Short mmCIF file of C-alpha atoms and ligand atoms in Angstrom, two decimals:
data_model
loop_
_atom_site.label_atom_id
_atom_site.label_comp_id
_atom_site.label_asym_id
_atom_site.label_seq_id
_atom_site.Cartn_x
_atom_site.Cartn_y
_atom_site.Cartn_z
CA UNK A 10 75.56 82.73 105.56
CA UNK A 11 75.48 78.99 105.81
CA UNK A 12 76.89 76.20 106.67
CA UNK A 13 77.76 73.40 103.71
CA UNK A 14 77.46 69.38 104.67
CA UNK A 15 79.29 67.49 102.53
CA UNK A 16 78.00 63.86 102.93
CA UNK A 17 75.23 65.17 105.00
CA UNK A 18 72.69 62.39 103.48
CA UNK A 19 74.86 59.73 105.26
CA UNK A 20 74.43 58.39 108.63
CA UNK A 21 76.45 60.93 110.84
CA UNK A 22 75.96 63.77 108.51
CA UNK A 23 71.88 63.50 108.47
CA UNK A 24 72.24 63.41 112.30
CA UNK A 25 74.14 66.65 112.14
CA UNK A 26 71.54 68.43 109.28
CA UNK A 27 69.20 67.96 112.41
CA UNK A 28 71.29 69.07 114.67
CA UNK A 29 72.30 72.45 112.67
CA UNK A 30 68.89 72.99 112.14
CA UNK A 31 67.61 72.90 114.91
CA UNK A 32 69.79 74.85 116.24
CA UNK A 33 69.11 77.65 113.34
CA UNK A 34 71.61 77.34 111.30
CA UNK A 35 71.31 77.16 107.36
CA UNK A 36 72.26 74.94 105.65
CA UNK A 37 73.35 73.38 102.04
CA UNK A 38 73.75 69.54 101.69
CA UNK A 39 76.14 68.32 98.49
CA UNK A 40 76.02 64.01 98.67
CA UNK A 41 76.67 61.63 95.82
CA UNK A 42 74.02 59.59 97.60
CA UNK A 43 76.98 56.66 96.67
CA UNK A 44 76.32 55.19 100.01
CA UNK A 45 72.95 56.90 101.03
CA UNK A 46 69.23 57.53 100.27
CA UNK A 47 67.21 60.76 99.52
CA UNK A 48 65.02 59.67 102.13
CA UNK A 49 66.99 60.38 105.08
CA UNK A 50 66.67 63.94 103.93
CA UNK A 51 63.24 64.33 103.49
CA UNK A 52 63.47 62.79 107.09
CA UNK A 53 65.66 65.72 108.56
CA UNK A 54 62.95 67.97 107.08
CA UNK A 55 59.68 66.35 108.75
CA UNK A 56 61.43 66.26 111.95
CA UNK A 57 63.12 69.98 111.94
CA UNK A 58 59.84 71.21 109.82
CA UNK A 59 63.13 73.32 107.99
CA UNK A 60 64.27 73.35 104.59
CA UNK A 61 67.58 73.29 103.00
CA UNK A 62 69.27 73.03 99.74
CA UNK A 63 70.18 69.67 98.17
CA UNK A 64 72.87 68.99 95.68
CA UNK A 65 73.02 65.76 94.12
CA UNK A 66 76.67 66.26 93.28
CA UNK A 67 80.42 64.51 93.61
CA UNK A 68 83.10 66.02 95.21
CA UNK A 69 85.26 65.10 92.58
CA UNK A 70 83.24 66.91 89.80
CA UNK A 71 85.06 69.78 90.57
CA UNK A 72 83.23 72.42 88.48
CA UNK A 73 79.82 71.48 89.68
CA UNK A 74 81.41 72.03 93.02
CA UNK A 75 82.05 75.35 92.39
CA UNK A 76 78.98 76.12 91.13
CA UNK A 77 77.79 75.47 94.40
CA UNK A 78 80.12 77.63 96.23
CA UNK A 79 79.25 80.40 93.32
CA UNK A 80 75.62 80.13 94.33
CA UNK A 81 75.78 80.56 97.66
CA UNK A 82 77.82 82.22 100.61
CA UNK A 83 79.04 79.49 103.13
CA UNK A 84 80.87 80.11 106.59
CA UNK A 85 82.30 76.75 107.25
CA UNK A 86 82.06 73.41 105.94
CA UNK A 87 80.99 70.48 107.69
CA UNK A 88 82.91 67.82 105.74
CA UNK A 89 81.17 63.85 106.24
CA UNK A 90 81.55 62.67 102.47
CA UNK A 91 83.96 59.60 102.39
CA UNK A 92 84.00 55.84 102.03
CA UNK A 93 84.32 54.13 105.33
CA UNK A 94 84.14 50.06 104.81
CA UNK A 95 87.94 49.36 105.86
CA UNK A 96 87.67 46.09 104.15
CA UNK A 97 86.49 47.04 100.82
CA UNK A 98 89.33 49.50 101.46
CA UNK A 99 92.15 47.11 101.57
CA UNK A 100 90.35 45.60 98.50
CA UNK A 101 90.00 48.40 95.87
CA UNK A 102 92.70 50.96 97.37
CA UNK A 103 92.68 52.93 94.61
CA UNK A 104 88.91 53.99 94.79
CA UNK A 105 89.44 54.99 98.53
CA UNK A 106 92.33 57.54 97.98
CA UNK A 107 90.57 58.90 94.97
CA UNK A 108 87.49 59.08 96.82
CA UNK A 109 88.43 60.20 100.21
CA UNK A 110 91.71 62.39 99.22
CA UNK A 111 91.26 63.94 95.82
CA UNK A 112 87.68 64.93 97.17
CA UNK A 113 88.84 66.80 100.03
CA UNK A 114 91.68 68.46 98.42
CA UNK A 115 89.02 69.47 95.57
CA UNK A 116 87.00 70.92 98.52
CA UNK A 117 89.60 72.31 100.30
CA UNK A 118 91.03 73.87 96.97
CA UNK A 119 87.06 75.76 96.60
CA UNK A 120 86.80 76.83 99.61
CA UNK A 121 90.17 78.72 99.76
CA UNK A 122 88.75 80.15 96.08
CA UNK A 123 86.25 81.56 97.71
CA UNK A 124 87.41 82.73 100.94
CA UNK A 125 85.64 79.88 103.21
CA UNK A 126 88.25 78.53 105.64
CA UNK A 127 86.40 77.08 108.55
CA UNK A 128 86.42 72.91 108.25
CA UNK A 129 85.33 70.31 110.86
CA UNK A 130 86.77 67.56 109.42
CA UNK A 131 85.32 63.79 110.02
CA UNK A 132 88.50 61.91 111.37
CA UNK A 133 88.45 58.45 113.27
CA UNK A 134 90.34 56.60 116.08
CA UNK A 135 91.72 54.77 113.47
CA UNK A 136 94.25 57.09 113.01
CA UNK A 137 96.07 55.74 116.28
CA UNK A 138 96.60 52.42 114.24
CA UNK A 139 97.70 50.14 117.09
CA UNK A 140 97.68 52.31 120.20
CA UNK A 141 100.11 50.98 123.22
CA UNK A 142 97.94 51.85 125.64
CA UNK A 143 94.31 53.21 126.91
CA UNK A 144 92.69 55.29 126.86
CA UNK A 145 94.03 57.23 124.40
CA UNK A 146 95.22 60.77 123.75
CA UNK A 147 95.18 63.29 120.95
CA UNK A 148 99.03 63.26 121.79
CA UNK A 149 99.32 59.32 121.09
CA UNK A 150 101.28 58.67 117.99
CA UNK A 151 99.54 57.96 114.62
CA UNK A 152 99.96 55.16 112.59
CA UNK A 153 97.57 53.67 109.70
CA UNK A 154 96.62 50.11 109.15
CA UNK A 155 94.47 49.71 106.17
CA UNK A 156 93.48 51.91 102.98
CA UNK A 157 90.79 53.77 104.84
CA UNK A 158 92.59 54.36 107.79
CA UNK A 159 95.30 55.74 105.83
CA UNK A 160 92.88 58.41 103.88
CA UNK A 161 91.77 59.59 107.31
CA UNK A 162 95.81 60.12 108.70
CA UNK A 163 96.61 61.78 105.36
CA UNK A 164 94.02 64.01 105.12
CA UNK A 165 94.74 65.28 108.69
CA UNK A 166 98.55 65.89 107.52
CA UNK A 167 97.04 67.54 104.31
CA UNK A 168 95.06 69.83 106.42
CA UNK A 169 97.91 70.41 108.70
CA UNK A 170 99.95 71.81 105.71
CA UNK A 171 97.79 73.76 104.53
CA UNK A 172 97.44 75.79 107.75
CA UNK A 173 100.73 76.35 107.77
CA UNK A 174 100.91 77.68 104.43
CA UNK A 175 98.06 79.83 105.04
CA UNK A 176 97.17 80.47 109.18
CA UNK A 177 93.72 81.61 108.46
CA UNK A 178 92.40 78.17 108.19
CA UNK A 179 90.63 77.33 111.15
CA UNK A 180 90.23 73.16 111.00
CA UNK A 181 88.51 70.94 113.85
CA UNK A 182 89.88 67.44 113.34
CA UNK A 183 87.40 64.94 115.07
CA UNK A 184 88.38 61.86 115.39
CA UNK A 185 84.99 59.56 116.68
CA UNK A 186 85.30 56.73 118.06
CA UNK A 187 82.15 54.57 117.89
CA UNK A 188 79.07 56.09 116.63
CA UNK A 189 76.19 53.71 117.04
CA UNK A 190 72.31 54.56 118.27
CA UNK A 191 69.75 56.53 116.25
CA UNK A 192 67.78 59.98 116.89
CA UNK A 193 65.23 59.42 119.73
CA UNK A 194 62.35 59.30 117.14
CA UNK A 195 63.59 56.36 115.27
CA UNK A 196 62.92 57.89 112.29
CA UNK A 197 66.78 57.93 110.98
CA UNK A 198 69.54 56.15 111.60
CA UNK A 199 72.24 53.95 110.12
CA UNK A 200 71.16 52.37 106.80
CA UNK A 201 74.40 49.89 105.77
CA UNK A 202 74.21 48.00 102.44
CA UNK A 203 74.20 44.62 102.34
CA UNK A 204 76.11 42.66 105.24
CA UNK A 205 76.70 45.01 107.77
CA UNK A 206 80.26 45.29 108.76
CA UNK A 207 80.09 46.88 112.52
CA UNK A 208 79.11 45.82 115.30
CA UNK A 209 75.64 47.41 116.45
CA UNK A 210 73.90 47.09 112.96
CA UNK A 211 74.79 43.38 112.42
CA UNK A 212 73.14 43.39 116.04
CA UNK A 213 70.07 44.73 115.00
CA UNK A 214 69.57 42.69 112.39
CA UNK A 215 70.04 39.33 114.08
CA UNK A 216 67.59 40.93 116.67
CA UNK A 217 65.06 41.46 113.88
CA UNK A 218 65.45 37.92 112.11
CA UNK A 219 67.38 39.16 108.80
CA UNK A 220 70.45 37.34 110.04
CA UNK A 221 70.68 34.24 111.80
CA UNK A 222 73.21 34.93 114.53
CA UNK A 223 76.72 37.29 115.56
CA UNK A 224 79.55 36.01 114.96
CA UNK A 225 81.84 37.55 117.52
CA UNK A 226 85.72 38.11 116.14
CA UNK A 227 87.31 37.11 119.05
CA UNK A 228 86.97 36.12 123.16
CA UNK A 229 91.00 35.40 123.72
CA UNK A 230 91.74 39.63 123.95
CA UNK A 231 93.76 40.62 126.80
CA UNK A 232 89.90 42.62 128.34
CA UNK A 233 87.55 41.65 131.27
CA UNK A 234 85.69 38.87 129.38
CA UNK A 235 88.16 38.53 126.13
CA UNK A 236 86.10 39.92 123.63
CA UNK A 237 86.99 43.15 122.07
CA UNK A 238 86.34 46.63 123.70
CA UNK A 239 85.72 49.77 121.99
CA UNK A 240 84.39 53.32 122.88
CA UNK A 241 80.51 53.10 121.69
CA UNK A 242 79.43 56.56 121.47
CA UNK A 243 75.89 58.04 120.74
CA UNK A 244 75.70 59.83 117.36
CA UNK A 245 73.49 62.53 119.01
CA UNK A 246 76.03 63.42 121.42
CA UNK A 247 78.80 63.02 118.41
CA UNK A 248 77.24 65.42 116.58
CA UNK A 249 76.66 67.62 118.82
CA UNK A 250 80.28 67.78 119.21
CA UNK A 251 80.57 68.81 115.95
CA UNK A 252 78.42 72.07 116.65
CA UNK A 253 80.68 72.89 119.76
CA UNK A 254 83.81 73.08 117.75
CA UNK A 255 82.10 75.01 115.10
CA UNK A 256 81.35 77.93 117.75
CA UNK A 257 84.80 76.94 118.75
CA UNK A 258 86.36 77.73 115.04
CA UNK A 259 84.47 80.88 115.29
CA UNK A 260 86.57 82.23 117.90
CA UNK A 261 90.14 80.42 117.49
CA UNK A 262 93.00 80.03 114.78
CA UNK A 263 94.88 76.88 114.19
CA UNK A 264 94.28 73.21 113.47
CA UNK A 265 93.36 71.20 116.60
CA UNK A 266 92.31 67.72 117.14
CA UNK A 267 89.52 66.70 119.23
CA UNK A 268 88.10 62.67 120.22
CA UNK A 269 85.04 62.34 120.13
CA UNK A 270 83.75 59.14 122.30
CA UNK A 271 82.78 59.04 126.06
CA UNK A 272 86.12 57.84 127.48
CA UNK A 273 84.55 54.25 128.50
CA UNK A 274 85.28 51.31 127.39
CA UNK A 275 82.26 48.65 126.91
CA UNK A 276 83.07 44.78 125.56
CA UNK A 277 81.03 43.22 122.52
CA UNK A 278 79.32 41.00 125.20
CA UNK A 279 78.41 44.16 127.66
CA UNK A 280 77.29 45.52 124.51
CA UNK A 281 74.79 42.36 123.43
CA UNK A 282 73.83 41.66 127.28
CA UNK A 283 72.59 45.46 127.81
CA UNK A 284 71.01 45.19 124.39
CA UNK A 285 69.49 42.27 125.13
CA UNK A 286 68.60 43.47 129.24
CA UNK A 287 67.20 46.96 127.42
CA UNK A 288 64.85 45.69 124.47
CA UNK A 289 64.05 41.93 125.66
CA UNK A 290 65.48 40.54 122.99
CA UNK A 291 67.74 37.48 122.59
CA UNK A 292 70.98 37.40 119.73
CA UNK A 293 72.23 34.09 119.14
CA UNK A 294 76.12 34.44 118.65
CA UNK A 295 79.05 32.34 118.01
CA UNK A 296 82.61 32.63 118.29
CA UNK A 297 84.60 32.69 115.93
CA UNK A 298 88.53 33.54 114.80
CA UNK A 299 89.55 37.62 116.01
CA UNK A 300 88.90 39.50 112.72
CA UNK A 301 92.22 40.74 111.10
CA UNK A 302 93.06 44.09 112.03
CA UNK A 303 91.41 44.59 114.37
CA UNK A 304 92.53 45.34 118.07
CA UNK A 305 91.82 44.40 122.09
CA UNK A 306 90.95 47.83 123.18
CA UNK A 307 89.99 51.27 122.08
CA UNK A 308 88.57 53.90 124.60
CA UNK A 309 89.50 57.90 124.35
CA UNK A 310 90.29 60.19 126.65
CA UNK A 311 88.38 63.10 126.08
CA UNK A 312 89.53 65.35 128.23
CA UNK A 313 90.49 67.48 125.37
CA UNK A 314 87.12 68.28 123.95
CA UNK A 315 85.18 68.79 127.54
CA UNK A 316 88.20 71.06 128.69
CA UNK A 317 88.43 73.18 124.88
CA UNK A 318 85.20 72.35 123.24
CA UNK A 319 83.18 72.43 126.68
CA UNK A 320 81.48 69.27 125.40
CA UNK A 321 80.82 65.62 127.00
CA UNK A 322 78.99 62.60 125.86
CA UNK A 323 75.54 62.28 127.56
CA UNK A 324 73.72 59.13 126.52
CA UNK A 325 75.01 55.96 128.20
CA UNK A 326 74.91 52.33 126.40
CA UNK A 327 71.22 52.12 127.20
CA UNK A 328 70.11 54.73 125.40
CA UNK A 329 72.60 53.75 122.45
CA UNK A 330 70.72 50.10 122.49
CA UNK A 331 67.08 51.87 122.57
CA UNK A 332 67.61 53.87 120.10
CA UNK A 333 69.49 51.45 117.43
CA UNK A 334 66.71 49.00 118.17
CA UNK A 335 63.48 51.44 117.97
CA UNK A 336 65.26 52.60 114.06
CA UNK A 337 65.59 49.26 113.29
CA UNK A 338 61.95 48.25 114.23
CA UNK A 339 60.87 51.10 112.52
CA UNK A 340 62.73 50.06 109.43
CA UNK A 341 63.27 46.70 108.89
CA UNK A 342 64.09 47.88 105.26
CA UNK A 343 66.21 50.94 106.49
CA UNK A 344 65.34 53.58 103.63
CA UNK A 345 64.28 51.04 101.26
P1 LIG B 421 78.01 57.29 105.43
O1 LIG B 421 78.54 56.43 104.35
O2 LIG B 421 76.67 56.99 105.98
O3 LIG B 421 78.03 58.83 104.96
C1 LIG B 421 79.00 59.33 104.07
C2 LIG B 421 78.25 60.06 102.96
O4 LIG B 421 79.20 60.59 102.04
C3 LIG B 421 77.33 59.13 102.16
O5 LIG B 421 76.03 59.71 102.13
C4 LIG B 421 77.95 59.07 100.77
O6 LIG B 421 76.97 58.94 99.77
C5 LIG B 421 78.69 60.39 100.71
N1 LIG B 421 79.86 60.42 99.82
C6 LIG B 421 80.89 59.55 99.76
N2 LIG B 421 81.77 59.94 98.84
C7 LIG B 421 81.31 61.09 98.28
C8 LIG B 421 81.79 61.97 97.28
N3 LIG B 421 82.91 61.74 96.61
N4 LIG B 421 81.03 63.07 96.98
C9 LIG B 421 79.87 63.31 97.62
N5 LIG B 421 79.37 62.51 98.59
C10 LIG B 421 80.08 61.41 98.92
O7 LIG B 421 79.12 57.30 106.60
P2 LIG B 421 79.03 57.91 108.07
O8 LIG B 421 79.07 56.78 109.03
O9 LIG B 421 77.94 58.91 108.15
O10 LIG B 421 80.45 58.62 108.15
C11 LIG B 421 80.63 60.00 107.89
C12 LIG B 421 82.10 60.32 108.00
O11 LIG B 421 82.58 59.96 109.29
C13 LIG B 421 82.97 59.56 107.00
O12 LIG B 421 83.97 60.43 106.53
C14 LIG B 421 83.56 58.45 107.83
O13 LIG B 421 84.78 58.02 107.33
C15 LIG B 421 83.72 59.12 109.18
N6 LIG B 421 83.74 58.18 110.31
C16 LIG B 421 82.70 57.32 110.48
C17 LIG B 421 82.75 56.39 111.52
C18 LIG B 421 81.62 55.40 111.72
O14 LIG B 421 81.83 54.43 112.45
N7 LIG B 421 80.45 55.60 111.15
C19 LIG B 421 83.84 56.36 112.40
C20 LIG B 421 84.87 57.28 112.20
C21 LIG B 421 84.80 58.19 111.15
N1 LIG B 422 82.58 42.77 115.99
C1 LIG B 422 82.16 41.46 116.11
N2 LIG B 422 81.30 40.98 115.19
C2 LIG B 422 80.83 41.72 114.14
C3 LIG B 422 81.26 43.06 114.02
C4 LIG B 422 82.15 43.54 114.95
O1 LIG B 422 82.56 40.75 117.05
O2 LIG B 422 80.05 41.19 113.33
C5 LIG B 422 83.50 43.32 117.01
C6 LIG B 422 84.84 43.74 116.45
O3 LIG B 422 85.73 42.65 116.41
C7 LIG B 422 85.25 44.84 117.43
C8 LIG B 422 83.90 45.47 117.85
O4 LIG B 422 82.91 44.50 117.53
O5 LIG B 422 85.83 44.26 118.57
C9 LIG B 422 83.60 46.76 117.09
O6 LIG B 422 83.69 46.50 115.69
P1 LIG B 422 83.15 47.53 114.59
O7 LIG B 422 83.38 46.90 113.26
O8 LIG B 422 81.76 47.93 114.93
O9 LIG B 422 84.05 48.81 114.81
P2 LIG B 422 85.65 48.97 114.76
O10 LIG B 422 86.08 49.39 116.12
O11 LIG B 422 86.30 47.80 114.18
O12 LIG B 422 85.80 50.14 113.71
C10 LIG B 422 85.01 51.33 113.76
C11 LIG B 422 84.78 51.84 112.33
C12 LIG B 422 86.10 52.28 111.76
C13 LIG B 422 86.73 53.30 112.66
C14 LIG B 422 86.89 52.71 114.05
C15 LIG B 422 87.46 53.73 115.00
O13 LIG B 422 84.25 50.82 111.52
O14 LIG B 422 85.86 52.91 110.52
O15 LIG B 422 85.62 52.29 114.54
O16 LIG B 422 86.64 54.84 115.03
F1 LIG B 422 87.93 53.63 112.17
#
């Protein structure tokens, strides 16, 4: 029995190979490497010393798909494959709902062929849209405001259905807050093409000297020094959150939502001053207009997933900064 990654050459899901395998689990990665590099997986194997099974393959190409679920006998799916740039979302819509949806539903269509029904889905705050208040709740109404956002709240109401049309699905919806940081070693980590569009790797690189300074979107929020405050959480601790709600799957029915994030709420500038206190190194920034879409503040409440899921974030904003820094110094080029 294994466990099947979908996406698991990306940035979060390469994080969790590690973390599955090290904790001796099997595992079988499918990635369409659209957003990703070989590399990080012959990464996960030098630092677990394990081997798995790698399919270059699409979730759309639905019979290649299926030949992977012929070949082999998986117990859950850990389900990372999606496109994630919300602006390039609002730009080519189209590609993000054929992407994001008709991939899971091809997934979720296999794995009910052949009897797998345990899914730990990849969700995101976004799917609070505009919340009214913080920190927030798994209770707090949903709303979408781009493209991307909106694959992530329909694929939760997809999901939902389809427990209720069959209640042996057993479905962990996760919805992260901020991943940032890199595995202690330095050795993988977040590998964005071209300009990066978040916050910590556009910090990184002005740290390094590939970009000349941060602009920050924004010091006229309604937070303790105006700029924008979010819910930074370490991808190590993320994904081991992912590995607590598959043992919790294994025991429980039903669909249930969990966030993910540490339920504090850090500002751009704490974010650049502790990076900047931690690794001795300067970042020029300006400021400029608030960046559309986005919002003041975004911190969970995670009561949820330490009470059900026994689990807590463990790295503070220090470690987060170390680690980002030591992958980036490590690899100016990321994979490349
Ligand atoms: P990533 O782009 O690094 O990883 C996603 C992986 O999925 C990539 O390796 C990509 O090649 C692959 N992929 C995309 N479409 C595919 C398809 N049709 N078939 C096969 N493989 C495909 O992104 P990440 O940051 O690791 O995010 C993983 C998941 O977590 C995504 O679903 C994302 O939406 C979600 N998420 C990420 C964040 C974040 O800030 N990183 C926040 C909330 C939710
Ligand atoms: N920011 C800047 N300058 C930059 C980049 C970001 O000031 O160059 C600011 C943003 O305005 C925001 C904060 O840094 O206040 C964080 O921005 P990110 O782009 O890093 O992250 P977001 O909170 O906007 O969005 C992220 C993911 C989304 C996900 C959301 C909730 O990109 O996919 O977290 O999980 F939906």
């Amino acid at each position: 029995m294994s466990i099947l990654v979908t996406g698991g050459a990306g940035y979060i899901g390469s994080h969790a190979a590690i973390e599955l395998l090290k904790t001796g689990y099997d595992i079988v990665i499918v990635d369409n490497l659209s957003n990703s590099n070989l590399e990080s997986l012959n990464r996960v194997k030098e630092l677990t010393g394990k081997n798995f099974i790698f399919y270059k393959c699409d979730l759309l190409e639905r019979d290649e798909l299926n030949t992977i679920f012929e070949n082999h006998s998986f117990e859950a799916v850990m389900h990372f494959a999606g496109l994630k740039a919300v602006g390039e979302s609002v730009e080519v819509p189209l590609m993000y709902y054929h992407n994001n949806i008709a991939g899971t539903i091809n997934l979720c269509e296999l794995m009910a062929k052949h009897d797998v029904k345990k899914l730990v889905f990849s969700s995101s705050a976004t799917v609070y849209g505009h919340p009214d208040s913080v920190p927030i709740d798994e209770s707090f109404p949903l709303s979408a405001t781009n493209p991307y956002g909106r694959t992530k709240l329909m694929i939760e109401e997809i999901l939902r259905d389809l427990h209720i049309s069959d209640s042996t699905w057993r479905i962990a919806l996760l919805r992260y807050f901020n991943p940032i940081g890199a595995h202690e070693s330095g050795s993988i980590g977040e590998n964005p093409n071209g300009i990066p569009n978040n916050l910590m790797p556009y910090v990184t690189q002005v740290a390094i000297g590939k970009r000349e300074k941060l602009s920050i979107f924004g010091n006229d929020y309604n937070t303790h020094d105006g700029t924008g405050v979010r819910d930074f959480i370490h991808v190590t601790d993320l994904v081991k959150g992912h590995l607590k709600a598959l043992e919790y799957l294994e025991k429980n029915n039903g669909i249930e939502a969990f966030n993910l994030g540490t339920g504090r709420g850090y500002s751009v500038m704490d974010l650049i001053n502790t990076f900047s206190s931690i690794n001795k190194k300067e970042i020029p920034f300006q400021f400029v207009d608030r960046r559309p879409g986005d919002i003041g503040s975004c911190y969970a409440n995670p009561t949820k997933a330490e009470k059900v899921l026994s689990w807590r974030a463990e790295k503070d904003l220090k470690d987060m900064c170390t680690d980002s820094w030591k992958w980036q110094t490590q690899n100016p080029n990321g994979y490349n």
